[in-house]
Every structure is written in structure tokens, then in C-alpha cells.
Amino acid sequence: MTTVRIKELPQHVGEKVTVNGWLYNKRTSGKLQFPIVRDGSGYLQCVVFKKEVDEATWNSVEQVTQESSVRVTGSVRAEPRAPGGVELGVESFEVTQLTQDYPITPKEHGTAFLMDLRHLWLRSSKQHSVLRIRNEIEKSIRDFFYDRDFVLIDSPILTANAAEGTSTLFETDYFGEKAYLSQSGQLYLEPAAAAFGRVYCFGPTFRAEKSKTRRHLMEFWMVEPEVAFLEFEGLQDLAEEYVEYIVGRVLERCQEELKTLERDVSKLENVKRPFPRITYRDAIEVLKKNGIEAKFGDDFGGDEETVIANSFDKPVMISRYPVEIKAFYMQPDPQDPQVALGLDMIAPEGYGEIIGGSQRIHDHDLLLQRIKEHNLPVEAFQWYLDVRKYGTFPHSGFGMGVERVVAWLSGVPHLRETIPYPRMLNRIYP
Ligand code: 4AD
Ligand code: MG
């Protein structure tokens, strides 16, 4: 007997097949039972007709409980009204394990309860859809860079360097020396850009952010491209092309998932180049116009970002932030040295900053000065300064937080549902 995944059943209409999975739901009407089986690839409506099966089979369907593991055999029939367009006329229904008291029932549950059961919650249709969208986003990221001849440079997770400020470091002991979990792979990519021209890294990053917001995780996945000889204007073009591409891929390949999540896709279909580009100084004016007090030098929090985003119907790129509120490595604007050639891209609909990037300082002495001004240990940055000593070159890059993009495209408000096992303030279980 051929074993088939539910997703592939439409190619097997008229055949007798076996499906392995778990009981998702069940409906009964007299002499007919309709168990719905899921196998991770889809949902299958099974039809059990009392006259067509033996008594043992009928009884096992009657007794089967939610999330019991099952092995079902029968013939595949076209049925336009069923999920996936097919149903299975059941001949045999074996229960591998009869599940007792599955804790997540179709009724409403509180978030804390579901988070404690995250390992089981992954089976629920909504969570399943979000993580499939994540899977598509991650594949589209790799395709985008691979197709444009970027080389993947896996950056280390254990590091001696603070890339994004010293206040959010997770510290660990490295054989008697201090080491940190990486906040960003950027510092390691810049030397690699001199070796390969176009590079990117994609991995987990860690920030001990003592803030309990829906937009922050302690462990999140970041993708970071870095390009030699790319200057600030080109960086904005790259960020825009890249975001348009990812959104297009999700719209094209995740239609089922977006439907399950009831995502308003018209908002996503609108995400086409060009995106609005404003400066930090313009953003201050937007805030003031909306009745929010803001002055040069203020950093924007989630609320400010949402007000700015709501003034546009596409992602908006804000550039040229004050040097003092941005990272030590950002190139000052030659036209206006108070501001840095850095950009943040803010997603629409209140999903916040999805991209942060900049042109990098490529002058050795200026970079050294900034390292000192930020009280960073110069010895630990000697290797990074080397990039400016041996054939320095203008270069730029950005970082995109994958979970924020998953949240935006899926339409789920909180990052905790965008990663299989979220690491949050006060949560490292399961
Ligand atoms: O703006 P950030 O801090 O930029 C950097 O780390 C640069 N080194 C990147 C680069 O230029 N190569 O972080 C980049 C992105 C943010 O825009 C946001 O999407 C995400 O990472 N991010 C977080 N996502 C979830 N939880 C957190 N705590 C995050 N912190 C940043
Ligand atoms: Mg940022």
C-alpha cells in the first residue's frame, strides 16, 4: 500500500492509499463519521460509512480522541467542498496511540497556558500557519541573496565583541575569560565583504533586553547583508528590493496559510517599490503634526514608530538619525555631520522596525575615536580596525529581524508566536 502525505493526495484520486497522522477533529451523523486527520502537510476529511467497514473499524473511529496518532487506509475521491479538494473513503482506521486528555481543546485558552504548552501548541492550525510562513520567508531570504551572488558567511555565536551596545549583552564564561552571545554578525561580515564583495549571515542573535514588549525577544534570528563599495543610497535600494521580494514570495506561496490566519492581503499586495523615504528630521515633524512632543536627539519607541508608520501605506525608510543615538560604527553624513548615514525601515500596521542598517565608517582614525568614545575595549576591536588598515573601502549593510517580518506578514501582533520556541523575559520553558 502506498503511503501518501495529505498534500499530495490530489495526485492520487481513484487510488487506494494509506495516510499517517493525528486526529484533528471529528463529526458524526448517524451512520456516517467524518474524522479529520492532519499530518503536518494538510488536513484530510475521512468518510467512514457504517455499511462499508467492519464493526471494529467503526468502533475505533467512534472512540478515537483528539490528537490520537492514526493510520488510515482508503480510496481517494475528489470532493471540492473538502479541505484540499479530496476526501478519503475509509476502509481501515488503526489507532497507533489513543490520546487521553489532550490539554489544548477547541475552546479558548489563555496565552500563559498555551505558552507553557508551546511544544503542543505548534500543532494548532494558526501556529502551524505562522511557522509555515516563517519557513517561506527564510527560504526566500536565502534565495534572494544566493540569486544575487552573495556568499553566506556564518558568523560566530560566542564572541568577545559588543556590536550593539554593552547594556544588552548575555555574558558567559569562556575558560576564564568573558565572552558574550552575539548581538549581531555585522562585525564579522565587514572583513568578509573585503574577501567576497557581497556577503550575508543568517543566524540567531541574542539581546538581554529587559523590556517586556510584543516586539522584543531575547533570542531572535537576524539576516544581515554587507556589501563592499555600496554607499548609502544603494543600501536603501537594496533594502527596498529585498522587502518587496519577500512579501511577494509569501503572497505567492502561502495563500492557504494567509487564509487560515484571516490576513488582509490587500495591505501586503500594496508593498511595491518605491517605498517612502524620509529623514529623521522629517519624522520629528510627522510626530509633532500628530500631537506628539519630539525634538532632535530623541530616540523613537514603538509608539512613535506606529504613529509614523500610520502616515504611510507602505514600509517607510527613515534615514539620518542623530549620531549620538546610533551605533559607534555608523558613517556620519558629510553634508550634516550631526546625523549618521543610517536607516530604519518601519513596517506598516504598527509592526515596528524591521530593518536597521547603515553605511559604515571606513576611516581608521575616526573609527578608533568612536570605539574610545563608546568606552569599548580597543584591544578587542583590533581585528575589526584591520579592515580599515589594509585596503579600506566604503561599505554598507543592514540587519532584518526575521520574527518582526513574520509577525507583520502573518498579522499576529506578538513575536512570541513567530518563532517555534520563544525566549522572552522570564521564559525559557519549554
Ligand atoms: O537595528 P539593529 O540593532 O541593527 C543591528 O544589529 C545591525 N548590526 C544590523 C546590521 O547593520 N548588520 O537590529 C536589526 C533588526 C531590527 O531592525 C529588528 O528588526 C531586529 O533586528 N531586532 C529584534 N527583533 C526581535 N527582538 C529583539 N530584541 C530585536 N532587536 C532587534
Ligand atoms: Mg535598530
Coordinates of C-alpha atoms and ligand atoms in Angstrom, one line a residue:
M1 CA 0.0 0.0 0.0
T2 CA 1.4 3.4 -0.9
T3 CA 1.8 5.8 2.0
V4 CA 1.0 9.4 0.9
R5 CA 1.3 12.8 2.6
I6 CA -2.0 14.6 2.6
K7 CA -0.7 17.4 0.5
E8 CA 0.0 15.0 -2.4
L9 CA -3.4 13.3 -2.3
P10 CA -4.9 15.2 -5.2
Q11 CA -2.4 13.4 -7.4
H12 CA -3.8 10.0 -6.2
V13 CA -7.5 10.4 -6.9
G14 CA -9.0 6.9 -7.6
E15 CA -6.2 5.1 -5.8
K16 CA -6.1 3.2 -2.6
V17 CA -3.6 4.8 -0.2
T18 CA -2.5 5.0 3.5
V19 CA -2.2 8.2 5.4
N20 CA -0.3 8.6 8.8
G21 CA -1.3 11.4 11.0
W22 CA -3.2 12.6 14.1
L23 CA -6.9 13.1 14.7
Y24 CA -7.7 16.8 14.4
N25 CA -11.4 16.8 14.8
K26 CA -14.5 14.6 14.2
R27 CA -18.1 15.0 13.1
T28 CA -20.7 12.3 13.3
S29 CA -24.1 12.0 11.6
G30 CA -25.8 8.7 12.2
K31 CA -24.3 6.0 10.0
L32 CA -21.5 8.3 8.9
Q33 CA -18.5 9.5 10.7
F34 CA -16.1 12.2 9.4
P35 CA -12.8 12.1 11.2
I36 CA -10.4 14.9 10.1
V37 CA -6.8 13.8 10.1
R38 CA -3.8 16.1 9.9
D39 CA -0.3 15.1 9.1
G40 CA 1.6 18.4 9.1
S41 CA 1.2 18.8 5.3
G42 CA -2.6 19.3 5.3
Y43 CA -6.0 18.3 6.6
L44 CA -7.9 15.3 5.3
Q45 CA -11.6 14.6 5.6
C46 CA -12.1 10.9 6.0
V47 CA -15.5 9.4 5.4
V48 CA -16.5 6.3 7.4
F49 CA -19.7 4.6 6.2
K50 CA -21.1 2.1 8.7
K51 CA -22.1 -0.3 5.9
E52 CA -18.6 -0.3 4.4
V53 CA -16.4 -1.1 7.3
D54 CA -16.3 -3.9 9.9
E55 CA -17.5 -3.3 13.4
A56 CA -14.0 -3.0 14.9
T57 CA -13.1 -0.2 12.5
W58 CA -16.4 1.6 13.1
N59 CA -15.8 1.4 16.9
S60 CA -12.2 2.6 16.7
V61 CA -13.4 5.7 14.8
E62 CA -16.1 6.2 17.4
Q63 CA -13.6 6.1 20.2
V64 CA -10.7 7.9 18.7
T65 CA -9.8 11.1 20.6
Q66 CA -8.3 14.4 19.6
E67 CA -4.5 14.1 18.7
S68 CA -4.5 10.3 18.8
S69 CA -2.0 9.1 16.2
V70 CA -3.7 7.1 13.5
R71 CA -3.0 5.2 10.3
V72 CA -5.9 5.3 7.8
T73 CA -6.3 3.4 4.5
G74 CA -8.9 4.0 1.9
S75 CA -9.7 5.3 -1.6
V76 CA -9.0 8.9 -2.6
R77 CA -12.1 10.7 -4.1
A78 CA -12.4 14.2 -5.5
E79 CA -14.6 16.4 -3.2
P80 CA -14.4 20.1 -4.0
R81 CA -16.0 21.0 -0.6
A82 CA -13.4 19.2 1.5
P83 CA -10.1 20.9 2.5
G84 CA -7.6 20.2 -0.2
G85 CA -10.3 19.1 -2.7
V86 CA -10.2 15.4 -1.8
E87 CA -11.6 13.0 0.8
L88 CA -10.8 9.5 1.8
G89 CA -13.4 6.7 1.7
V90 CA -12.1 4.8 4.7
E91 CA -11.5 1.0 4.6
S92 CA -9.3 0.7 7.7
F93 CA -8.6 3.0 10.6
E94 CA -5.9 2.0 13.0
V95 CA -5.2 3.9 16.2
T96 CA -1.5 3.9 16.9
Q97 CA -2.0 5.5 20.3
L98 CA -5.3 6.6 21.8
T99 CA -4.5 10.0 23.4
Q100 CA -6.0 10.7 26.8
D101 CA -6.8 14.3 27.9
Y102 CA -5.1 16.3 25.2
P103 CA -4.8 19.6 27.1
I104 CA -5.4 22.0 24.2
T105 CA -9.1 21.7 23.3
P106 CA -11.0 23.6 20.6
K107 CA -12.2 26.0 23.3
E108 CA -10.4 29.3 24.1
H109 CA -7.3 29.1 26.2
G110 CA -5.2 31.8 27.9
T111 CA -1.8 32.7 26.5
A112 CA 0.2 31.8 29.6
F113 CA -1.4 28.3 29.4
L114 CA -0.6 28.0 25.7
M115 CA 2.9 29.2 26.1
D116 CA 3.6 26.6 28.8
L117 CA 2.4 24.1 26.2
R118 CA 4.2 25.6 23.3
H119 CA 5.5 22.1 22.3
L120 CA 1.9 21.0 21.7
W121 CA 0.5 24.4 20.6
L122 CA 2.7 24.0 17.4
R123 CA 0.1 21.6 16.2
S124 CA -2.7 24.1 16.2
S125 CA -3.8 25.4 12.7
K126 CA -2.9 29.1 13.4
Q127 CA 0.5 28.4 14.9
H128 CA 1.2 25.9 12.1
S129 CA 0.4 28.6 9.5
V130 CA 2.6 31.2 11.1
L131 CA 5.5 28.8 11.2
R132 CA 5.0 27.8 7.6
I133 CA 5.1 31.5 6.6
R134 CA 8.3 31.8 8.6
N135 CA 9.7 28.8 6.6
E136 CA 8.8 30.5 3.4
I137 CA 10.3 33.8 4.5
E138 CA 13.6 32.1 5.5
K139 CA 13.8 30.3 2.1
S140 CA 13.0 33.5 0.2
I141 CA 15.8 35.3 2.1
R142 CA 18.3 32.6 1.1
D143 CA 17.1 32.6 -2.5
F144 CA 17.3 36.4 -2.7
F145 CA 20.9 36.6 -1.7
Y146 CA 22.0 33.4 -3.4
D147 CA 20.5 34.6 -6.7
R148 CA 22.4 37.9 -6.4
D149 CA 25.7 36.1 -5.8
F150 CA 26.0 36.9 -2.0
V151 CA 28.2 34.4 -0.1
L152 CA 26.7 33.1 3.1
I153 CA 29.2 33.7 6.0
D154 CA 28.2 32.0 9.2
S155 CA 29.2 34.4 12.0
P156 CA 30.1 33.1 15.4
I157 CA 27.6 33.0 18.3
L158 CA 30.3 33.2 21.0
T159 CA 32.1 36.5 20.7
A160 CA 34.3 38.9 22.6
N161 CA 32.8 42.0 21.0
A162 CA 29.8 44.1 21.8
A163 CA 28.4 45.1 18.4
E164 CA 25.2 46.9 19.5
G165 CA 25.9 48.5 22.9
T166 CA 27.0 47.0 26.2
S167 CA 23.7 47.1 28.0
T168 CA 22.0 44.1 26.4
L169 CA 24.9 41.6 26.4
F170 CA 24.4 38.0 27.6
E171 CA 27.7 37.2 29.3
T172 CA 29.2 33.8 29.6
D173 CA 32.5 32.3 30.9
Y174 CA 34.9 31.3 28.2
F175 CA 37.6 29.3 30.0
G176 CA 38.2 32.1 32.5
E177 CA 37.6 34.9 30.0
K178 CA 34.5 36.9 29.4
A179 CA 32.5 36.1 26.3
Y180 CA 29.1 37.2 25.0
L181 CA 26.4 35.7 22.9
S182 CA 26.4 37.5 19.6
Q183 CA 24.1 40.6 19.2
S184 CA 24.8 40.8 15.5
G185 CA 27.1 39.2 13.0
Q186 CA 27.9 42.5 11.4
L187 CA 31.5 43.0 12.7
Y188 CA 32.4 39.6 11.2
L189 CA 30.8 40.3 7.9
E190 CA 32.7 43.5 7.2
P191 CA 36.1 41.7 6.8
A192 CA 34.3 39.0 4.8
A193 CA 33.0 41.7 2.5
A194 CA 36.6 42.5 1.6
A195 CA 37.1 38.9 0.8
F196 CA 34.0 38.2 -1.2
G197 CA 32.4 41.6 -2.1
R198 CA 28.9 40.6 -1.2
V199 CA 28.2 38.6 1.9
Y200 CA 25.4 37.9 4.3
C201 CA 24.9 36.0 7.5
F202 CA 21.7 34.5 8.9
G203 CA 21.6 33.1 12.4
P204 CA 20.3 33.5 16.0
T205 CA 21.3 36.7 17.8
F206 CA 20.8 37.5 21.5
R207 CA 19.9 40.6 23.4
A208 CA 19.2 40.8 27.1
E209 CA 16.5 43.4 26.6
K210 CA 14.9 43.9 30.0
S211 CA 11.7 45.1 28.2
K212 CA 8.5 43.2 28.1
T213 CA 7.1 44.3 24.8
R214 CA 5.4 42.4 22.0
R215 CA 8.3 43.3 19.7
H216 CA 11.2 42.0 21.6
L217 CA 12.7 38.6 22.1
M218 CA 15.9 37.7 23.9
E219 CA 16.8 35.3 21.1
F220 CA 15.9 36.2 17.6
W221 CA 17.0 35.4 14.1
M222 CA 18.7 38.1 12.1
V223 CA 19.7 38.2 8.4
E224 CA 22.5 40.7 7.6
P225 CA 23.9 41.5 4.2
E226 CA 27.1 43.5 3.8
V227 CA 28.3 44.9 0.5
A228 CA 31.7 46.3 -0.4
F229 CA 31.7 49.7 -2.2
L230 CA 28.0 50.1 -1.6
E231 CA 27.1 53.5 -0.4
F232 CA 24.1 54.8 1.5
E233 CA 21.7 55.4 -1.5
G234 CA 22.4 51.9 -2.8
L235 CA 21.8 50.4 0.6
Q236 CA 18.3 51.9 0.6
D237 CA 17.6 50.5 -2.8
L238 CA 18.8 47.0 -1.7
A239 CA 16.6 47.1 1.4
E240 CA 13.6 48.0 -0.6
E241 CA 14.1 45.4 -3.3
Y242 CA 14.6 42.8 -0.7
V243 CA 11.5 43.5 1.3
E244 CA 9.4 43.7 -1.8
Y245 CA 10.7 40.3 -2.9
I246 CA 10.0 38.6 0.5
V247 CA 6.4 39.9 0.6
G248 CA 5.8 38.8 -3.0
R249 CA 7.0 35.3 -2.2
V250 CA 4.7 34.9 0.8
L251 CA 1.8 36.2 -1.2
E252 CA 2.5 33.8 -4.0
R253 CA 3.3 30.6 -1.9
C254 CA 1.4 31.0 1.4
Q255 CA -2.1 31.6 0.2
E256 CA -3.6 28.8 2.4
E257 CA -1.8 30.0 5.5
L258 CA -2.8 33.6 5.0
K259 CA -6.4 32.5 4.6
T260 CA -6.2 30.4 7.8
L261 CA -4.8 33.5 9.6
E262 CA -7.5 35.7 8.0
R263 CA -4.8 38.1 6.9
D264 CA -5.9 41.1 5.0
V265 CA -3.7 40.5 1.9
S266 CA -4.7 43.7 0.1
K267 CA -2.4 45.6 2.6
L268 CA 0.5 43.3 1.6
E269 CA -0.2 43.5 -2.2
N270 CA 0.4 47.2 -1.9
V271 CA 4.1 46.6 -0.8
K272 CA 5.7 47.6 -4.0
R273 CA 8.7 49.8 -4.7
P274 CA 9.3 52.7 -4.3
F275 CA 8.8 52.9 -0.5
P276 CA 8.6 56.4 1.0
R277 CA 12.0 57.7 2.3
I278 CA 12.0 60.4 4.9
T279 CA 14.8 61.7 7.2
Y280 CA 14.8 61.6 10.9
R281 CA 14.2 65.4 10.9
D282 CA 11.1 64.8 8.7
A283 CA 9.9 62.1 11.1
I284 CA 10.1 64.6 14.0
E285 CA 7.8 66.8 12.1
V286 CA 5.4 63.9 11.4
L287 CA 5.3 63.3 15.1
K288 CA 4.6 66.9 16.0
K289 CA 1.8 67.1 13.5
N290 CA 0.3 64.1 15.2
G291 CA 0.5 65.9 18.6
I292 CA 3.5 64.0 19.9
E293 CA 6.2 66.0 21.6
A294 CA 9.5 65.3 19.9
K295 CA 12.8 67.0 19.4
F296 CA 16.1 66.4 17.7
G297 CA 18.1 63.8 19.7
D298 CA 15.1 61.7 20.9
D299 CA 15.0 58.0 20.0
F300 CA 11.8 56.6 18.8
G301 CA 10.0 53.9 20.7
G302 CA 7.3 51.5 19.5
D303 CA 4.5 54.2 19.9
E304 CA 6.4 56.8 17.9
E305 CA 7.1 54.2 15.2
T306 CA 3.5 53.3 14.9
V307 CA 2.4 57.0 14.5
I308 CA 5.0 57.4 11.7
A309 CA 4.0 54.1 10.0
N310 CA 0.4 55.1 10.1
S311 CA 1.1 58.1 7.9
F312 CA 2.1 55.8 5.1
D313 CA 0.6 52.7 3.5
K314 CA 3.9 51.0 2.7
P315 CA 7.0 50.3 4.8
V316 CA 8.8 53.7 5.4
M317 CA 12.5 54.2 5.5
I318 CA 13.8 56.8 8.0
S319 CA 17.3 57.9 7.5
R320 CA 19.9 60.2 9.1
Y321 CA 19.4 59.8 12.8
P322 CA 21.5 61.8 15.3
V323 CA 24.9 60.3 15.7
E324 CA 24.5 60.1 19.5
I325 CA 21.6 57.7 19.4
K326 CA 23.1 55.3 16.9
A327 CA 25.8 52.6 16.9
F328 CA 29.5 53.6 17.0
Y329 CA 30.3 52.3 13.5
M330 CA 27.9 54.4 11.5
Q331 CA 29.3 56.8 8.9
P332 CA 28.5 60.5 9.6
D333 CA 26.7 62.3 6.8
P334 CA 29.3 64.5 5.1
Q335 CA 26.6 67.1 4.4
D336 CA 25.4 67.2 8.0
P337 CA 27.8 65.5 10.5
Q338 CA 25.3 65.7 13.3
V339 CA 23.5 62.8 11.7
A340 CA 24.6 59.3 10.6
L341 CA 24.1 57.6 7.3
G342 CA 21.8 55.0 9.0
L343 CA 18.4 53.8 8.2
D344 CA 15.5 52.1 9.9
M345 CA 12.7 50.6 7.9
I346 CA 9.4 50.7 9.7
A347 CA 6.7 48.2 8.7
P348 CA 3.1 49.3 8.2
E349 CA 0.2 48.5 10.5
G350 CA 2.2 49.0 13.7
Y351 CA 4.7 46.1 13.4
G352 CA 7.6 48.4 14.1
E353 CA 11.2 48.5 13.0
I354 CA 12.0 45.5 10.7
I355 CA 15.4 46.7 9.4
G356 CA 18.3 48.7 10.8
G357 CA 21.3 49.4 8.8
S358 CA 24.0 52.0 7.7
Q359 CA 27.0 52.9 5.8
R360 CA 30.0 52.1 7.9
I361 CA 32.9 54.3 9.0
H362 CA 35.8 53.3 6.7
D363 CA 38.3 55.8 8.1
H364 CA 40.6 54.1 10.6
D365 CA 41.2 57.0 12.9
L366 CA 37.6 58.1 13.1
L367 CA 36.5 54.5 13.9
L368 CA 39.2 54.3 16.6
Q369 CA 37.9 57.5 18.1
R370 CA 34.3 56.3 18.1
I371 CA 35.3 53.0 19.8
K372 CA 37.0 55.0 22.5
E373 CA 34.1 57.4 22.8
H374 CA 31.8 54.5 23.4
N375 CA 34.1 53.1 26.1
L376 CA 34.6 49.9 24.1
P377 CA 37.9 47.9 24.8
V378 CA 40.2 48.9 21.9
E379 CA 42.2 45.6 22.1
A380 CA 39.0 43.5 21.4
F381 CA 38.4 45.6 18.2
Q382 CA 41.9 45.5 16.7
W383 CA 40.9 42.8 14.2
Y384 CA 37.9 45.0 13.2
L385 CA 40.1 48.0 12.8
D386 CA 42.3 46.0 10.5
V387 CA 39.6 46.2 7.8
R388 CA 40.3 50.0 7.7
K389 CA 44.1 49.4 7.6
Y390 CA 44.5 47.1 4.7
G391 CA 42.7 48.5 1.7
T392 CA 39.8 50.3 3.3
F393 CA 36.7 50.8 1.2
P394 CA 33.2 52.3 1.7
H395 CA 30.7 49.6 2.6
S396 CA 27.2 49.3 3.9
G397 CA 24.8 46.7 5.3
F398 CA 21.7 46.1 7.3
G399 CA 20.1 43.6 9.6
M400 CA 16.5 42.4 9.4
G401 CA 14.8 40.7 12.4
V402 CA 13.0 37.7 10.9
E403 CA 10.4 37.4 13.7
R404 CA 9.2 41.0 13.1
V405 CA 8.7 40.3 9.5
V406 CA 6.9 37.0 10.2
A407 CA 4.6 38.9 12.6
W408 CA 3.8 41.6 10.0
L409 CA 3.2 39.2 7.1
S410 CA 1.1 36.8 9.3
G411 CA -0.7 39.6 11.0
V412 CA 0.0 38.2 14.5
P413 CA 0.6 41.1 17.0
H414 CA 3.1 39.4 19.3
L415 CA 6.6 38.0 18.4
R416 CA 6.1 35.0 20.8
E417 CA 4.0 33.3 18.1
T418 CA 6.6 33.8 15.3
I419 CA 9.4 31.5 16.5
P420 CA 8.9 27.9 17.4
Y421 CA 10.3 28.2 21.0
P422 CA 10.4 31.9 22.0
R423 CA 12.9 33.1 24.6
M424 CA 11.3 36.0 26.5
L425 CA 11.8 37.9 29.7
N426 CA 11.2 35.3 32.4
R427 CA 10.5 32.5 30.0
I428 CA 12.9 29.7 28.9
Y429 CA 10.4 26.8 29.1
P430 CA 9.8 24.7 27.1
Ligands
4AD1 O1 18.8 47.7 14.5 P1 19.6 46.6 15.0 O2 20.0 46.6 16.4 O3 20.8 46.5 14.0 C1 21.9 45.7 14.1 O4 22.1 44.8 14.8 C2 23.0 45.9 13.0 N1 24.2 45.4 13.5 C3 22.5 45.3 11.7 C4 23.4 45.5 10.6 O5 23.5 46.6 10.1 N2 24.1 44.4 10.1 O6 18.8 45.2 14.7 C5 18.4 44.9 13.4 C6 17.0 44.3 13.4 C7 15.9 45.3 13.9 O7 15.6 46.2 12.9 C8 14.8 44.4 14.3 O8 14.1 44.0 13.2 C9 15.5 43.2 14.9 O9 16.8 43.3 14.3 N3 15.6 43.2 16.3 C10 14.9 42.4 17.2 N4 13.9 41.5 16.9 C11 13.4 40.9 17.9 N5 13.7 41.1 19.2 C12 14.7 42.0 19.6 N6 15.0 42.1 20.8 C13 15.3 42.7 18.5 N7 16.3 43.6 18.4 C14 16.5 43.9 17.1
MG2 MG 17.7 49.3 15.2

